[in-house]
Amino acid sequence: EAGVTQFPSHSVIEKGQTVTLRCDPISGHDNLYWYRRVMGKEIKFLLHFVKESKQDESGMPNNRFLAERTGGTYSTLKVQPAELEDSGVYFCASSQDRGQKKQYFGPGTRLTVT
Amino acid sequence: GNSVTQMEGPVTLSEEAFLTINCTYTATGYPSLFWYVQYPGEGLQLLLKATKADDKGSNKGFEATYRKETTSFHLEKGSVQVSDSAVYFCALRGGSNYKLTFGKGTLLTVNP
């Protein structure tokens, strides 16, 4: 069984540019989560999808971040325009049951904004 | 709100040394507690968990006991190997909440 995959593994962009991160969850997992780790700090929750619906986006930093999950399969996280403080590692996770099954994490996308 | 405080790293040990990484938490109710590990170039993997007070989670020689009285979940291993070199994250999930709250992570390097 394929695990959670994320693309790209690393992205370097300039301040003001746009970047789109992609996450492919494990097949059949309705729940998809985005987390972010800024250098040296905690991994923080960003948002949670159940199928194509956003259940909780309380962790999204501001309106420069837009997450979508059209069709309830893969998800994208767009940052537009990117700022220096957006640099970090963005993790995606998926699970079968909300709150009851373990979350399987992808390898993360390292975003560097210069 | 919920929070996790874990030992700052980096931690450098020789092979076969004893490992302790401290983790304490603040949460309402009765959270579930986790240790995740991230090996170089890989995603976060669940190492072990405990869902109620006095439970002991164990895996791959690692252990952690859920101590409600001290709000702690310290990670231990009696004899580390070079292959244990990784970043270790303590985390909690509060009650019916699905969100994971993580600590800052501790980088462990084990030298031969």
Coordinates of C-alpha atoms in Angstrom, one line a residue:
Chain A
E1 CA 0.0 0.0 0.0
A2 CA 1.4 3.4 -1.0
G3 CA 1.9 5.9 1.8
V4 CA 1.1 9.6 1.9
T5 CA 3.0 11.3 -0.8
Q6 CA 3.9 15.0 -1.1
F7 CA 5.2 17.1 -4.0
P8 CA 7.5 18.8 -4.4
S9 CA 10.0 17.6 -1.7
H10 CA 11.7 21.0 -1.7
S11 CA 10.7 24.3 -3.2
V12 CA 12.7 27.5 -3.2
I13 CA 10.9 30.7 -4.2
E14 CA 11.3 34.4 -3.9
K15 CA 9.2 36.6 -1.7
G16 CA 6.0 37.6 -3.5
Q17 CA 5.8 34.5 -5.7
T18 CA 3.2 31.8 -5.5
V19 CA 3.8 28.2 -4.6
T20 CA 1.4 25.2 -4.6
L21 CA 2.1 22.1 -2.6
R22 CA 0.4 18.9 -3.2
C23 CA -0.6 16.0 -1.0
D24 CA -1.8 12.6 -2.1
P25 CA -3.3 10.7 0.9
I26 CA -3.5 7.0 1.3
S27 CA -6.2 5.6 -0.9
G28 CA -9.5 5.4 1.0
H29 CA -8.6 7.8 3.7
D30 CA -11.3 10.4 4.0
N31 CA -9.5 12.6 6.5
L32 CA -6.6 14.7 5.4
Y33 CA -4.6 17.1 7.5
W34 CA -2.0 19.8 6.9
Y35 CA 0.6 20.7 9.4
R36 CA 3.6 23.1 9.3
R37 CA 6.9 23.2 11.1
V38 CA 8.7 26.5 11.1
M39 CA 12.4 26.1 11.8
G40 CA 13.1 25.2 15.4
K41 CA 9.5 25.3 16.4
E42 CA 6.6 23.0 17.0
I43 CA 4.8 21.2 14.2
K44 CA 1.5 23.1 14.1
F45 CA -1.9 22.1 12.8
L46 CA -3.2 24.1 9.8
L47 CA -6.4 22.4 8.7
H48 CA -8.4 19.3 8.4
F49 CA -10.5 18.0 5.5
V50 CA -13.1 15.3 5.6
K51 CA -13.5 14.2 2.0
E52 CA -13.8 17.5 0.1
S53 CA -15.1 19.6 3.1
K54 CA -13.0 21.7 5.3
Q55 CA -13.8 20.7 8.9
D56 CA -11.4 22.9 10.7
E57 CA -9.1 25.6 9.2
S58 CA -8.5 27.3 12.5
G59 CA -4.7 26.8 12.2
M60 CA -4.4 28.6 8.8
P61 CA -2.1 31.6 9.4
N62 CA -3.8 34.1 7.2
N63 CA -5.6 34.5 3.9
R64 CA -2.5 34.1 1.8
F65 CA -3.0 30.4 2.4
L66 CA -5.6 28.5 0.4
A67 CA -6.2 24.8 0.7
E68 CA -8.4 22.7 -1.6
R69 CA -9.4 19.1 -1.9
T70 CA -11.5 18.9 -5.0
G71 CA -13.2 15.5 -5.4
G72 CA -12.0 14.4 -1.9
T73 CA -8.8 12.8 -3.2
Y74 CA -5.6 14.8 -3.3
S75 CA -5.2 18.2 -1.7
T76 CA -3.3 21.3 -2.6
L77 CA -2.0 24.1 -0.4
K78 CA -1.3 27.4 -2.2
V79 CA 0.6 30.2 -0.7
Q80 CA 0.1 33.5 -2.5
P81 CA 2.0 35.8 -2.2
A82 CA 4.7 34.0 -0.2
E83 CA 6.5 35.8 2.6
L84 CA 9.8 35.0 4.3
E85 CA 8.0 33.7 7.5
D86 CA 6.3 31.1 5.4
S87 CA 9.5 29.1 5.2
G88 CA 9.3 25.7 6.8
V89 CA 8.3 22.1 6.3
Y90 CA 4.7 21.4 5.4
F91 CA 3.5 18.0 6.4
C92 CA 0.4 16.3 5.2
A93 CA -1.3 13.4 7.0
S94 CA -4.3 11.2 6.4
S95 CA -6.4 8.9 8.5
Q96 CA -9.4 6.6 8.0
D97 CA -11.5 7.6 11.0
R98 CA -11.7 11.0 12.5
G99 CA -9.9 11.0 15.8
Q100 CA -9.9 7.3 16.2
K101 CA -7.3 6.0 13.7
K102 CA -3.7 7.0 13.6
Q103 CA -2.6 9.7 11.3
Y104 CA -0.1 8.6 8.6
F105 CA 2.3 11.4 7.6
G106 CA 4.0 12.2 4.4
P107 CA 7.7 13.1 4.1
G108 CA 6.9 16.8 4.0
T109 CA 7.7 19.6 1.6
R110 CA 10.5 22.0 2.6
L111 CA 9.6 25.5 1.5
T112 CA 12.2 28.2 1.4
V113 CA 11.2 31.7 0.7
T114 CA 14.1 34.1 -0.1
Chain B
G1 CA -5.0 25.4 25.3
N2 CA -3.0 22.2 24.8
S3 CA 0.8 22.3 24.8
V4 CA 3.7 20.0 24.8
T5 CA 7.2 20.8 26.1
Q6 CA 10.0 18.5 25.3
M7 CA 13.7 18.4 26.0
E8 CA 15.7 20.7 23.7
G9 CA 18.3 19.0 21.6
P10 CA 20.4 18.1 20.0
V11 CA 21.3 15.0 22.0
T12 CA 24.4 13.1 21.1
L13 CA 25.1 9.6 22.5
S14 CA 27.4 6.7 21.9
E15 CA 26.0 3.4 20.7
E16 CA 24.6 1.3 23.6
A17 CA 24.1 4.4 25.8
F18 CA 20.8 4.9 27.7
L19 CA 18.4 7.5 26.3
T20 CA 15.9 9.7 28.0
I21 CA 14.0 12.4 26.2
N22 CA 11.7 14.3 28.6
C23 CA 8.2 15.4 27.6
T24 CA 5.6 17.2 29.7
Y25 CA 2.2 18.4 28.6
T26 CA -0.6 20.7 29.5
A27 CA -4.1 19.6 28.4
T28 CA -7.7 19.6 29.6
G29 CA -9.4 16.3 30.1
Y30 CA -7.6 13.1 29.3
P31 CA -5.4 13.3 26.2
S32 CA -3.8 10.5 24.3
L33 CA 0.0 10.8 24.2
F34 CA 2.3 9.9 21.3
W35 CA 5.9 9.8 20.3
Y36 CA 6.6 10.3 16.6
V37 CA 10.0 9.8 14.9
Q38 CA 11.3 11.3 11.7
Y39 CA 14.3 9.5 10.2
P40 CA 16.4 11.5 7.7
G41 CA 14.5 12.0 4.4
E42 CA 11.3 10.3 5.6
G43 CA 8.0 11.3 7.0
L44 CA 6.8 11.3 10.6
Q45 CA 6.2 7.8 11.9
L46 CA 4.2 6.8 15.0
L47 CA 6.7 5.2 17.4
L48 CA 4.4 4.5 20.3
K49 CA 1.4 5.8 22.1
A50 CA -0.6 5.6 25.4
T51 CA -4.2 6.5 25.7
K52 CA -4.8 6.5 29.5
A53 CA -3.0 7.1 32.7
D54 CA -0.3 4.5 33.7
D55 CA -0.4 3.0 30.2
K56 CA 3.1 2.1 28.9
G57 CA 3.7 2.4 25.2
S58 CA 6.5 0.5 23.7
N59 CA 8.0 -0.3 20.3
K60 CA 11.5 -1.1 18.9
G61 CA 13.0 -1.1 22.4
F62 CA 11.6 2.4 23.2
E63 CA 9.2 2.9 26.1
A64 CA 7.2 5.7 27.6
T65 CA 4.7 5.7 30.5
Y66 CA 1.7 8.0 30.7
R67 CA 2.1 9.8 34.1
K68 CA -0.9 11.8 34.9
E69 CA 0.3 13.0 38.3
T70 CA 3.4 14.6 36.7
T71 CA 1.8 15.2 33.3
S72 CA 4.8 13.5 31.7
F73 CA 5.5 11.0 28.9
H74 CA 9.2 10.6 28.9
L75 CA 10.8 8.5 26.1
E76 CA 13.4 5.9 27.2
K77 CA 15.6 3.3 25.5
G78 CA 18.1 1.2 27.3
S79 CA 20.6 0.8 24.6
V80 CA 20.6 3.1 21.5
Q81 CA 21.8 2.1 18.1
V82 CA 23.2 4.3 15.3
S83 CA 20.0 3.6 13.4
D84 CA 18.0 5.4 16.1
S85 CA 19.5 8.7 14.9
A86 CA 16.4 10.8 14.1
V87 CA 14.2 13.6 15.3
Y88 CA 11.7 12.6 18.0
F89 CA 8.5 14.5 18.6
C90 CA 6.2 14.2 21.6
A91 CA 2.6 14.9 20.8
L92 CA -0.9 14.8 22.3
R93 CA -4.4 14.5 21.1
G94 CA -7.0 15.9 23.4
G95 CA -10.2 14.0 24.1
S96 CA -12.3 13.8 20.9
N97 CA -10.2 16.4 19.2
Y98 CA -8.4 15.0 16.2
K99 CA -5.7 17.7 16.1
L100 CA -2.2 16.6 17.2
T101 CA -0.3 19.1 19.3
F102 CA 3.4 18.6 19.0
G103 CA 6.5 19.6 20.9
K104 CA 9.5 21.2 19.2
G105 CA 11.3 17.9 18.4
T106 CA 14.6 16.6 19.7
L107 CA 17.4 15.6 17.3
L108 CA 19.2 12.5 18.4
T109 CA 22.5 11.5 17.0
V110 CA 24.0 8.2 17.9
N111 CA 27.7 7.7 17.2
P112 CA 29.3 4.3 16.7

